[in-house]
Amino acid sequence: ELENEIDNLNTKLESKKVIFKNAGSLADAALQLSGIFSVAQEAADIYLSNIKDLKEKEEKEIENLNYRLINLENNLDSSIDTIGNMREDEARAREQLEEIKVIMRKAKTKIHEYNLPVIPSIYATELKEAADAVREIVKELEQKPITIEILNTRVDTARDLSLKVLKRSEEINRCAHLAEMAIVYGNRFRPVSSEVNRQLNYSENLYYKGEYKKSLELTANMLEKIEPGIYNKLVRKYIND
């Protein structure tokens, strides 16, 4: 019986060792599983982080694409507006060219309105300058493509020169007409004074040389000494006629 009890005790002891041994294996397994879960969690975190970064990157790229698209649309609108403005400027330049031609024709008509003995050289010079400016407009309109800034400059220059010619023709016509009126009016005083006769002869020489303004000033000053206010009377008559 004693031996049986000893055998039972040994059997129970071995059973306890197995339990403790198995407990150690389970602990290790638990630890191993814990490590696996940790790695898996880390991998999941990395995956989620990459997904987040990728999403942010894609959103940023989409934002950049939208920004570029907006810029392209704005540039396109600007280009369309520019082309429209260029066409409007070109059309306006052609209209102004026709207006300048009308001004030039008026100047030519005005200079021949009065039967001038001589057309002053200053008129011919300014007329040539205006005509050259008009040709520059035509030349610029034939360019492909047209440089609007240059075209506008050409138009402004030609318009100013053509108006200058028109003003010159009106001034020449006015001075010539008044100079002749003053000389004709002064002829009545020739028999009265040799000095008046001399000055009128000089005024006539200036007139036939095309120096109408000088002729007018000389005759008008002389007549004012003889008959004050006569020049204004002549001017009124010229305007009324």
Tab-separated table of C-alpha atoms in Angstrom:
chain	number	residue	atom	x	y	z
A	1	GLU	CA	0.000	0.000	0.000
A	2	LEU	CA	2.800	2.425	0.764
A	3	GLU	CA	4.296	1.778	-2.611
A	4	ASN	CA	0.915	2.412	-4.263
A	5	GLU	CA	0.605	5.725	-2.513
A	6	ILE	CA	4.100	6.681	-3.627
A	7	ASP	CA	3.197	5.791	-7.192
A	8	ASN	CA	0.030	7.899	-6.980
A	9	LEU	CA	2.003	10.863	-5.683
A	10	ASN	CA	4.505	10.545	-8.505
A	11	THR	CA	1.692	10.381	-11.043
A	12	LYS	CA	0.100	13.532	-9.625
A	13	LEU	CA	3.506	15.278	-9.640
A	14	GLU	CA	4.057	14.487	-13.297
A	15	SER	CA	0.566	15.723	-14.036
A	16	LYS	CA	1.389	19.034	-12.360
A	17	LYS	CA	4.590	19.338	-14.391
A	18	VAL	CA	2.628	18.850	-17.618
A	19	ILE	CA	0.186	21.519	-16.551
A	20	PHE	CA	2.989	23.932	-15.728
A	21	LYS	CA	4.737	23.038	-18.995
A	22	ASN	CA	1.565	23.623	-20.996
A	23	ALA	CA	1.009	26.858	-19.136
A	24	GLY	CA	4.442	28.005	-20.271
A	25	SER	CA	3.645	27.140	-23.890
A	26	LEU	CA	0.363	29.023	-23.755
A	27	ALA	CA	2.098	32.083	-22.351
A	28	ASP	CA	4.604	31.963	-25.141
A	29	ALA	CA	1.822	31.541	-27.636
A	30	ALA	CA	-0.003	34.451	-26.132
A	31	LEU	CA	3.124	36.534	-26.355
A	32	GLN	CA	3.640	35.478	-29.964
A	33	LEU	CA	0.056	36.280	-30.814
A	34	SER	CA	0.438	39.625	-29.143
A	35	GLY	CA	3.459	40.368	-31.380
A	36	ILE	CA	1.572	39.329	-34.465
A	37	PHE	CA	-1.327	41.569	-33.525
A	38	SER	CA	1.103	44.439	-32.925
A	39	VAL	CA	2.724	43.992	-36.338
A	40	ALA	CA	-0.665	43.655	-37.947
A	41	GLN	CA	-1.846	46.827	-36.235
A	42	GLU	CA	1.305	48.669	-37.310
A	43	ALA	CA	0.836	47.440	-40.875
A	44	ALA	CA	-2.789	48.539	-40.770
A	45	ASP	CA	-1.749	51.955	-39.442
A	46	ILE	CA	0.848	52.317	-42.189
A	47	TYR	CA	-1.691	51.253	-44.788
A	48	LEU	CA	-4.255	53.721	-43.500
A	49	SER	CA	-1.584	56.456	-43.336
A	50	ASN	CA	-0.553	55.705	-46.921
A	51	ILE	CA	-4.178	55.779	-47.997
A	52	LYS	CA	-4.588	59.148	-46.268
A	53	ASP	CA	-1.382	60.529	-47.836
A	54	LEU	CA	-2.431	59.244	-51.241
A	55	LYS	CA	-5.844	60.816	-50.850
A	56	GLU	CA	-4.313	64.152	-49.801
A	57	LYS	CA	-1.890	63.950	-52.727
A	58	GLU	CA	-4.702	63.221	-55.144
A	59	GLU	CA	-6.772	66.052	-53.687
A	60	LYS	CA	-3.813	68.407	-54.054
A	61	GLU	CA	-3.256	67.277	-57.651
A	62	ILE	CA	-6.938	67.770	-58.383
A	63	GLU	CA	-6.762	71.217	-56.790
A	64	ASN	CA	-3.718	72.059	-58.922
A	65	LEU	CA	-5.476	70.796	-62.029
A	66	ASN	CA	-8.530	72.898	-61.219
A	67	TYR	CA	-6.316	75.938	-60.664
A	68	ARG	CA	-4.556	75.368	-64.003
A	69	LEU	CA	-7.898	74.852	-65.702
A	70	ILE	CA	-9.198	78.140	-64.283
A	71	ASN	CA	-6.036	79.897	-65.480
A	72	LEU	CA	-6.425	78.367	-68.921
A	73	GLU	CA	-10.042	79.466	-69.073
A	74	ASN	CA	-9.090	82.984	-67.960
A	75	ASN	CA	-6.287	83.115	-70.524
A	76	LEU	CA	-8.673	81.892	-73.186
A	77	ASP	CA	-11.238	84.539	-72.243
A	78	SER	CA	-8.497	87.158	-72.247
A	79	SER	CA	-7.286	86.005	-75.664
A	80	ILE	CA	-10.814	86.095	-77.041
A	81	ASP	CA	-11.314	89.595	-75.608
A	82	THR	CA	-7.967	90.695	-77.053
A	83	ILE	CA	-8.855	89.368	-80.484
A	84	GLY	CA	-12.231	91.091	-80.235
A	85	ASN	CA	-10.605	94.350	-79.178
A	86	MET	CA	-8.044	94.054	-81.978
A	87	ARG	CA	-10.822	93.630	-84.508
A	88	GLU	CA	-12.673	96.590	-83.027
A	89	ASP	CA	-9.480	98.679	-83.077
A	90	GLU	CA	-8.821	97.680	-86.671
A	91	ALA	CA	-12.388	98.539	-87.693
A	92	ARG	CA	-12.161	101.850	-85.831
A	93	ALA	CA	-8.825	102.596	-87.509
A	94	ARG	CA	-10.358	101.997	-90.942
A	95	GLU	CA	-13.259	104.315	-90.074
A	96	GLN	CA	-10.837	106.986	-88.858
A	97	LEU	CA	-8.791	106.562	-92.036
A	98	GLU	CA	-11.883	107.446	-94.055
A	99	GLU	CA	-12.518	110.445	-91.792
A	100	ILE	CA	-8.916	111.592	-92.308
A	101	LYS	CA	-9.357	111.308	-96.071
A	102	VAL	CA	-12.450	113.506	-95.802
A	103	ILE	CA	-10.455	116.112	-93.848
A	104	MET	CA	-7.732	116.036	-96.494
A	105	ARG	CA	-10.271	116.561	-99.269
A	106	LYS	CA	-11.737	119.503	-97.339
A	107	ALA	CA	-8.269	121.041	-97.051
A	108	LYS	CA	-7.643	120.670	-100.785
A	109	THR	CA	-11.036	122.131	-101.603
A	110	LYS	CA	-10.461	125.048	-99.229
A	111	ILE	CA	-7.062	125.960	-100.627
A	112	HIS	CA	-8.538	126.178	-104.134
A	113	GLU	CA	-11.733	127.883	-103.013
A	114	TYR	CA	-10.132	131.282	-103.485
A	115	ASN	CA	-8.199	132.090	-106.635
A	116	LEU	CA	-4.749	132.284	-105.047
A	117	PRO	CA	-1.898	133.583	-107.196
A	118	VAL	CA	0.532	131.340	-105.288
A	119	ILE	CA	0.037	128.461	-102.857
A	120	PRO	CA	2.541	128.922	-100.003
A	121	SER	CA	5.247	126.278	-99.703
A	122	ILE	CA	4.343	125.656	-96.046
A	123	TYR	CA	1.008	124.261	-97.199
A	124	ALA	CA	2.679	121.886	-99.664
A	125	THR	CA	5.086	120.695	-96.954
A	126	GLU	CA	2.341	120.017	-94.431
A	127	LEU	CA	0.140	118.391	-97.064
A	128	LYS	CA	2.963	115.980	-97.962
A	129	GLU	CA	3.499	115.125	-94.288
A	130	ALA	CA	-0.194	114.338	-93.860
A	131	ALA	CA	-0.299	112.271	-97.062
A	132	ASP	CA	2.753	110.280	-95.950
A	133	ALA	CA	1.063	109.633	-92.596
A	134	VAL	CA	-2.047	108.330	-94.361
A	135	ARG	CA	0.100	105.966	-96.418
A	136	GLU	CA	1.633	104.659	-93.193
A	137	ILE	CA	-1.844	103.766	-91.930
A	138	VAL	CA	-2.614	101.878	-95.128
A	139	LYS	CA	0.712	100.069	-94.915
A	140	GLU	CA	0.087	99.077	-91.290
A	141	LEU	CA	-3.404	97.791	-92.120
A	142	GLU	CA	-1.825	95.507	-94.721
A	143	GLN	CA	0.466	93.913	-92.123
A	144	LYS	CA	-0.344	90.395	-90.906
A	145	PRO	CA	-0.682	90.398	-87.976
A	146	ILE	CA	-1.498	94.020	-87.280
A	147	THR	CA	0.256	95.659	-84.340
A	148	ILE	CA	-2.575	97.660	-82.784
A	149	GLU	CA	-0.301	99.990	-80.782
A	150	ILE	CA	1.571	101.010	-83.936
A	151	LEU	CA	-1.664	101.305	-85.907
A	152	ASN	CA	-3.223	103.588	-83.281
A	153	THR	CA	-0.099	105.755	-83.296
A	154	ARG	CA	-0.219	106.003	-87.092
A	155	VAL	CA	-3.899	106.996	-86.969
A	156	ASP	CA	-3.334	109.652	-84.287
A	157	THR	CA	-0.407	111.134	-86.224
A	158	ALA	CA	-2.285	111.234	-89.525
A	159	ARG	CA	-5.372	112.774	-87.927
A	160	ASP	CA	-3.324	115.521	-86.255
A	161	LEU	CA	-1.446	116.291	-89.467
A	162	SER	CA	-4.593	116.317	-91.592
A	163	LEU	CA	-6.313	118.726	-89.190
A	164	LYS	CA	-3.199	120.872	-89.278
A	165	VAL	CA	-3.377	121.012	-93.084
A	166	LEU	CA	-7.068	121.913	-92.978
A	167	LYS	CA	-6.387	124.703	-90.500
A	168	ARG	CA	-3.507	125.941	-92.654
A	169	SER	CA	-5.656	126.008	-95.786
A	170	GLU	CA	-8.365	127.974	-93.959
A	171	GLU	CA	-5.798	130.453	-92.630
A	172	ILE	CA	-4.201	130.938	-96.044
A	173	ASN	CA	-7.576	131.414	-97.678
A	174	ARG	CA	-8.707	133.900	-95.030
A	175	CYS	CA	-5.490	135.964	-95.081
A	176	ALA	CA	-5.351	136.059	-98.881
A	177	HIS	CA	-8.961	137.153	-99.160
A	178	LEU	CA	-8.648	139.849	-96.483
A	179	ALA	CA	-5.308	141.063	-97.891
A	180	GLU	CA	-6.869	141.574	-101.308
A	181	MET	CA	-9.899	143.329	-99.780
A	182	ALA	CA	-7.580	145.641	-97.807
A	183	ILE	CA	-5.482	146.497	-100.863
A	184	VAL	CA	-8.564	147.178	-102.991
A	185	TYR	CA	-10.021	149.373	-100.248
A	186	GLY	CA	-6.693	151.212	-99.853
A	187	ASN	CA	-6.424	152.044	-103.559
A	188	ARG	CA	-8.767	154.971	-102.997
A	189	PHE	CA	-6.058	156.627	-100.910
A	190	ARG	CA	-3.248	156.289	-103.484
A	191	PRO	CA	-3.770	159.755	-105.007
A	192	VAL	CA	-3.815	161.311	-101.542
A	193	SER	CA	-0.395	160.124	-100.354
A	194	SER	CA	2.725	158.857	-102.082
A	195	GLU	CA	3.588	156.930	-98.901
A	196	VAL	CA	0.271	155.126	-99.022
A	197	ASN	CA	0.925	154.363	-102.687
A	198	ARG	CA	4.395	152.979	-101.850
A	199	GLN	CA	3.122	150.780	-99.035
A	200	LEU	CA	0.272	149.452	-101.149
A	201	ASN	CA	2.716	148.531	-103.909
A	202	TYR	CA	4.823	146.678	-101.378
A	203	SER	CA	1.759	144.908	-100.013
A	204	GLU	CA	0.818	143.854	-103.535
A	205	ASN	CA	4.287	142.387	-104.095
A	206	LEU	CA	3.975	140.383	-100.877
A	207	TYR	CA	0.526	139.218	-101.938
A	208	TYR	CA	1.700	137.902	-105.312
A	209	LYS	CA	4.583	136.102	-103.645
A	210	GLY	CA	2.122	134.203	-101.497
A	211	GLU	CA	2.965	136.063	-98.288
A	212	TYR	CA	-0.665	136.855	-97.601
A	213	LYS	CA	-0.419	137.306	-93.843
A	214	LYS	CA	2.400	139.873	-94.093
A	215	SER	CA	0.573	141.706	-96.861
A	216	LEU	CA	-2.597	141.831	-94.755
A	217	GLU	CA	-0.810	143.058	-91.636
A	218	LEU	CA	1.024	145.834	-93.524
A	219	THR	CA	-2.066	147.092	-95.338
A	220	ALA	CA	-4.331	146.821	-92.285
A	221	ASN	CA	-1.909	148.806	-90.094
A	222	MET	CA	-1.650	151.513	-92.727
A	223	LEU	CA	-5.423	151.765	-93.185
A	224	GLU	CA	-6.053	151.904	-89.438
A	225	LYS	CA	-3.976	155.077	-89.295
A	226	ILE	CA	-6.094	156.617	-92.007
A	227	GLU	CA	-9.479	155.202	-91.003
A	228	PRO	CA	-9.583	153.646	-87.535
A	229	GLY	CA	-11.796	150.539	-87.278
A	230	ILE	CA	-11.621	149.766	-90.989
A	231	TYR	CA	-9.981	146.375	-90.454
A	232	ASN	CA	-12.864	145.129	-88.298
A	233	LYS	CA	-15.288	146.311	-90.973
A	234	LEU	CA	-13.396	144.344	-93.603
A	235	VAL	CA	-13.422	141.238	-91.377
A	236	ARG	CA	-17.186	141.504	-90.874
A	237	LYS	CA	-17.686	141.881	-94.612
A	238	TYR	CA	-15.502	138.828	-95.226
A	239	ILE	CA	-17.539	136.756	-92.740
A	240	ASN	CA	-20.869	137.919	-94.187
A	241	ASP	CA	-19.757	137.261	-97.738
